[in-house]
XYZ file of N, CA and C in Angstrom:
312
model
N -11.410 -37.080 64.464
C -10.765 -35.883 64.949
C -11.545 -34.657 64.482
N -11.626 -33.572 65.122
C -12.066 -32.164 65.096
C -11.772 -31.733 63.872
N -12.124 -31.348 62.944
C -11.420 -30.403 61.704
C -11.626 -29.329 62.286
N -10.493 -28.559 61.430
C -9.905 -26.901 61.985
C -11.400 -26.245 62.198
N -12.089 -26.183 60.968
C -12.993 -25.111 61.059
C -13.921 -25.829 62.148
N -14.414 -26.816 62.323
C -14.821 -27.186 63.306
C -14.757 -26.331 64.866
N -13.157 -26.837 65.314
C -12.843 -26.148 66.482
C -13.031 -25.108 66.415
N -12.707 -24.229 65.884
C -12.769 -22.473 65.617
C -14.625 -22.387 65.722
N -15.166 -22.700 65.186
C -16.458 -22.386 65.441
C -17.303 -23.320 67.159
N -16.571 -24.324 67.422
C -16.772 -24.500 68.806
C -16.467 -23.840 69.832
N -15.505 -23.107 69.372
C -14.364 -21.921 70.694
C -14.501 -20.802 70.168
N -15.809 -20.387 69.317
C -15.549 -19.054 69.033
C -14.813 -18.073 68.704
N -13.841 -18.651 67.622
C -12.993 -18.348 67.060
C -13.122 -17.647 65.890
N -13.206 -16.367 65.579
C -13.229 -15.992 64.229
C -12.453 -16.166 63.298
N -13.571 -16.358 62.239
C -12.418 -16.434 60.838
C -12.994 -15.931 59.640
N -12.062 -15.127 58.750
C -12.325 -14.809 57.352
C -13.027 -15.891 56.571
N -13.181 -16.149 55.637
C -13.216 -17.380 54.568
C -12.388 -17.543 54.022
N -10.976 -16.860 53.849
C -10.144 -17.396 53.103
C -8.945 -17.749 54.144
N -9.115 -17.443 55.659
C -8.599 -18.460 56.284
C -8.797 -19.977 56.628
N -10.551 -19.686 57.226
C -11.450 -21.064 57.131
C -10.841 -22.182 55.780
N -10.449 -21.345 54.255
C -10.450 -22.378 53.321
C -9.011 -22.902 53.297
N -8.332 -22.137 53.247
C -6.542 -22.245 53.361
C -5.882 -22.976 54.406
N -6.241 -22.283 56.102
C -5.662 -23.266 57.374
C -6.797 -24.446 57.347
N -7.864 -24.406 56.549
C -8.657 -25.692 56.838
C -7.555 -26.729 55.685
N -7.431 -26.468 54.454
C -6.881 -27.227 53.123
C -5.001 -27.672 54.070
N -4.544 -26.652 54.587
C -3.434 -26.971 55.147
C -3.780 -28.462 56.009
N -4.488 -28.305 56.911
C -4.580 -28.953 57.755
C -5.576 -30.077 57.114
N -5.855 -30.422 56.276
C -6.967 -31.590 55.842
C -6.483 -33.171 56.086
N -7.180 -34.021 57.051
C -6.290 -35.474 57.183
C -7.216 -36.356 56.090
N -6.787 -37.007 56.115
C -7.030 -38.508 54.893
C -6.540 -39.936 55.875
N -7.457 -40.748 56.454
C -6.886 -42.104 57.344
C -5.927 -41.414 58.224
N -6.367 -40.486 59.014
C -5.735 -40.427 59.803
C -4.015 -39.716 60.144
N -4.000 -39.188 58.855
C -2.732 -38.546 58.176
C -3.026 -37.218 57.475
N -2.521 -36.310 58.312
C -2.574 -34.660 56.681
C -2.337 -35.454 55.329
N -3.463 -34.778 54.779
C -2.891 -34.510 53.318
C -1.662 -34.085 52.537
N -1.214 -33.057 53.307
C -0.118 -32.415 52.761
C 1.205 -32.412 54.099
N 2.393 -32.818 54.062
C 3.561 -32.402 54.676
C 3.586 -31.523 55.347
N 3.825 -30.815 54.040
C 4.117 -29.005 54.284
C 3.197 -28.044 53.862
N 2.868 -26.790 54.454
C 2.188 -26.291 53.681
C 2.829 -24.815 54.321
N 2.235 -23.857 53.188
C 2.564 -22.063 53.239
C 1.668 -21.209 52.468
N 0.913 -20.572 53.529
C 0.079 -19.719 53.486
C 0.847 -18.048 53.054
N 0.482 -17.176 51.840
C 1.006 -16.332 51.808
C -0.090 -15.311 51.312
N -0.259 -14.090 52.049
C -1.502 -13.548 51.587
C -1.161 -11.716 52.389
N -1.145 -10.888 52.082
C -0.868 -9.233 52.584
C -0.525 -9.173 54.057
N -0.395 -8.056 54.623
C 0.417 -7.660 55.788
C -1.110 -7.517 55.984
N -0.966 -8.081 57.430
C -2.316 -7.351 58.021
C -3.937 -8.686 57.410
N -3.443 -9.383 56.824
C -5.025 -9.973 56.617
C -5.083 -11.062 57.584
N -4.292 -11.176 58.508
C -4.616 -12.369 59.541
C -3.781 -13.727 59.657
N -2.970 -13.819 58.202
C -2.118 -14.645 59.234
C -1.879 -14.934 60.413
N -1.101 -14.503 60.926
C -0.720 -14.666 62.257
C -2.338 -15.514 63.193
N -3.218 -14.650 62.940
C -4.188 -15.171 64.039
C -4.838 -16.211 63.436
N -4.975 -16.319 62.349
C -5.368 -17.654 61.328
C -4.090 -19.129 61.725
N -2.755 -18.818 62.123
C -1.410 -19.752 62.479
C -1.656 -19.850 63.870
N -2.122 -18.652 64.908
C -2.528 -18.745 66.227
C -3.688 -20.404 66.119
N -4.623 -20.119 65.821
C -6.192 -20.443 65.954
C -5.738 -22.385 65.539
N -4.906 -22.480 64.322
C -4.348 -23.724 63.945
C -3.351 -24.182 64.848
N -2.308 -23.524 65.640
C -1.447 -23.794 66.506
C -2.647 -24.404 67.706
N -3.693 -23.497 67.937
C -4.288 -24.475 69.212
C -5.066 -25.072 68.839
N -5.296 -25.392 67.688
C -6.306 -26.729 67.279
C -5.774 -27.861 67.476
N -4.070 -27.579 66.650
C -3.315 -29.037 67.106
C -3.297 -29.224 68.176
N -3.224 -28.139 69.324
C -2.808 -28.405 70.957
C -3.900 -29.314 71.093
N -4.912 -28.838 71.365
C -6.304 -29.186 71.673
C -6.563 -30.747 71.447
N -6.895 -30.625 69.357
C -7.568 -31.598 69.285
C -6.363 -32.811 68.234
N -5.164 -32.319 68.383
C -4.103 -33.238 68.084
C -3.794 -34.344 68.951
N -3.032 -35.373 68.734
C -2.126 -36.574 69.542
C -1.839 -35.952 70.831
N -1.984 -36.425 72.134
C -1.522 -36.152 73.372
C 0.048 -36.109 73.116
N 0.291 -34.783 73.813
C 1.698 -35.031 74.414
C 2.987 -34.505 72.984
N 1.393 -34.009 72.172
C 2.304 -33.363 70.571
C 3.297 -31.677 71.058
N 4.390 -31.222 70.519
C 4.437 -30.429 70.257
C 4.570 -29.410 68.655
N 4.186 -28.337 69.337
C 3.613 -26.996 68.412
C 4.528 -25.761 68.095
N 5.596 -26.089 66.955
C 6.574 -25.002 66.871
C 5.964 -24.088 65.713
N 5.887 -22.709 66.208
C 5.505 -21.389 65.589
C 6.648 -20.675 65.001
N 6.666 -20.060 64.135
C 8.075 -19.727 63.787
C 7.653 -18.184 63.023
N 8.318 -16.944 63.003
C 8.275 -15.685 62.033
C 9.396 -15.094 62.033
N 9.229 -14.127 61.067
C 10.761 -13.237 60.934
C 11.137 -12.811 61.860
N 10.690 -12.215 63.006
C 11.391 -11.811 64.149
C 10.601 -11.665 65.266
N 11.351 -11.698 66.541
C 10.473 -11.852 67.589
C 9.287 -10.951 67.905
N 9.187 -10.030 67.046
C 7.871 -9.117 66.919
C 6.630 -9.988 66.493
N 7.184 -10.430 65.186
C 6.283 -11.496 64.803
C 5.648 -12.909 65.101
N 6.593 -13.401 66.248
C 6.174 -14.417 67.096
C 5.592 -13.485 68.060
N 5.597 -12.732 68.517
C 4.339 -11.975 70.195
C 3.349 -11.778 69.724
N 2.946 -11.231 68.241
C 1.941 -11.374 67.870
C 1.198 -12.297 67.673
N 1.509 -13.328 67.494
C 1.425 -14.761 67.254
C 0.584 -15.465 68.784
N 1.613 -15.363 69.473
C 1.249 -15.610 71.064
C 0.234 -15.304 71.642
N 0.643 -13.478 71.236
C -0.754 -12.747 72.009
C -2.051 -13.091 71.649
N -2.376 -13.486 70.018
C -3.208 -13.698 69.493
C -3.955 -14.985 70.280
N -2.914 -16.259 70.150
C -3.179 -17.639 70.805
C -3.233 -17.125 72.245
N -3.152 -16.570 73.116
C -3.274 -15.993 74.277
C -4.762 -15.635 74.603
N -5.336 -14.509 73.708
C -6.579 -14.001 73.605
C -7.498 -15.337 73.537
N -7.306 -15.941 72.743
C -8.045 -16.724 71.917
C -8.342 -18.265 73.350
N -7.111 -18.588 73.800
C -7.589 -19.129 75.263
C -7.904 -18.571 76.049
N -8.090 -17.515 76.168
C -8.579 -16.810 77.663
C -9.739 -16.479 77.670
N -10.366 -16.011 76.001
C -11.564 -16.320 75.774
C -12.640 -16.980 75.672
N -12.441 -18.402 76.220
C -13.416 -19.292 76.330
C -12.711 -20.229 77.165
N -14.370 -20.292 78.110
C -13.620 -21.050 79.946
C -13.048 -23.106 79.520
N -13.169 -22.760 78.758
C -12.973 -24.714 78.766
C -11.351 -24.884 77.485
N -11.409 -23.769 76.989
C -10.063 -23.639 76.417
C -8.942 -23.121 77.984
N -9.289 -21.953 78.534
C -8.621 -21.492 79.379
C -8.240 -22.419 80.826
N -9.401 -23.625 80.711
C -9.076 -24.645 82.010
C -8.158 -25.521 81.373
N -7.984 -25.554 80.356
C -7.369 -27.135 79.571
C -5.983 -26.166 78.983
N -5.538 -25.313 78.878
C -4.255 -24.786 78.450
C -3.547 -23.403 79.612
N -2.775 -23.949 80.018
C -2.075 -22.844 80.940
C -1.163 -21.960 80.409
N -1.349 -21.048 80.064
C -0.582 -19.856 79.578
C 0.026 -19.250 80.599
N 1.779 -19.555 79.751
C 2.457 -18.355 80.685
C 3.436 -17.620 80.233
């Protein structure tokens, strides 16, 4: 399977390094299984969450189990559009993400 930072640098996805290290460590498999359950990223207003949770939300789409779903969750619906818009940008920006995911 694809690791996070992988995809993000195939789809031209930017990333900090301390997203690359954090949504990569979140997301790390072992045989075929995450490492970790659960995980929670907590880091200032404004350093990218959201588009760092975008970029991992369509990695699972992408390069997860067929037929998986992808629940996003924030304090309020402000904070999920940002979320969206971000994962929005981020498929529309590259033609082989934007043929393989229909946004609506």
């Amino acid at each position: 399977m694809l690791a996070f930072h992988e995809f993000c640098q195939r789809f031209g996805i930017p990333l900090f390094d301390w997203q690359r290290e954090a949504f990569g460590a979140a997301g790390a498999r072992q045989d075929d299984r995450f490492v970790h359950r659960l995980g929670g990223i907590s880091a200032p207003r404004g350093d990218g969450k959201s588009h760092g949770s975008a970029a991992f939300g369509l990695w699972r789409l992408v390069a997860g189990p067929p037929r998986c779903d992808i629940i996003s969750t924030a304090l309020d619906l402000d904070g999920a559009r940002v979320m969206l818009e971000h994962a929005t940008a981020m498929v529309r920006s590259h033609q082989a993400l934007a043929e393989a995911i229909e946004v609506r």
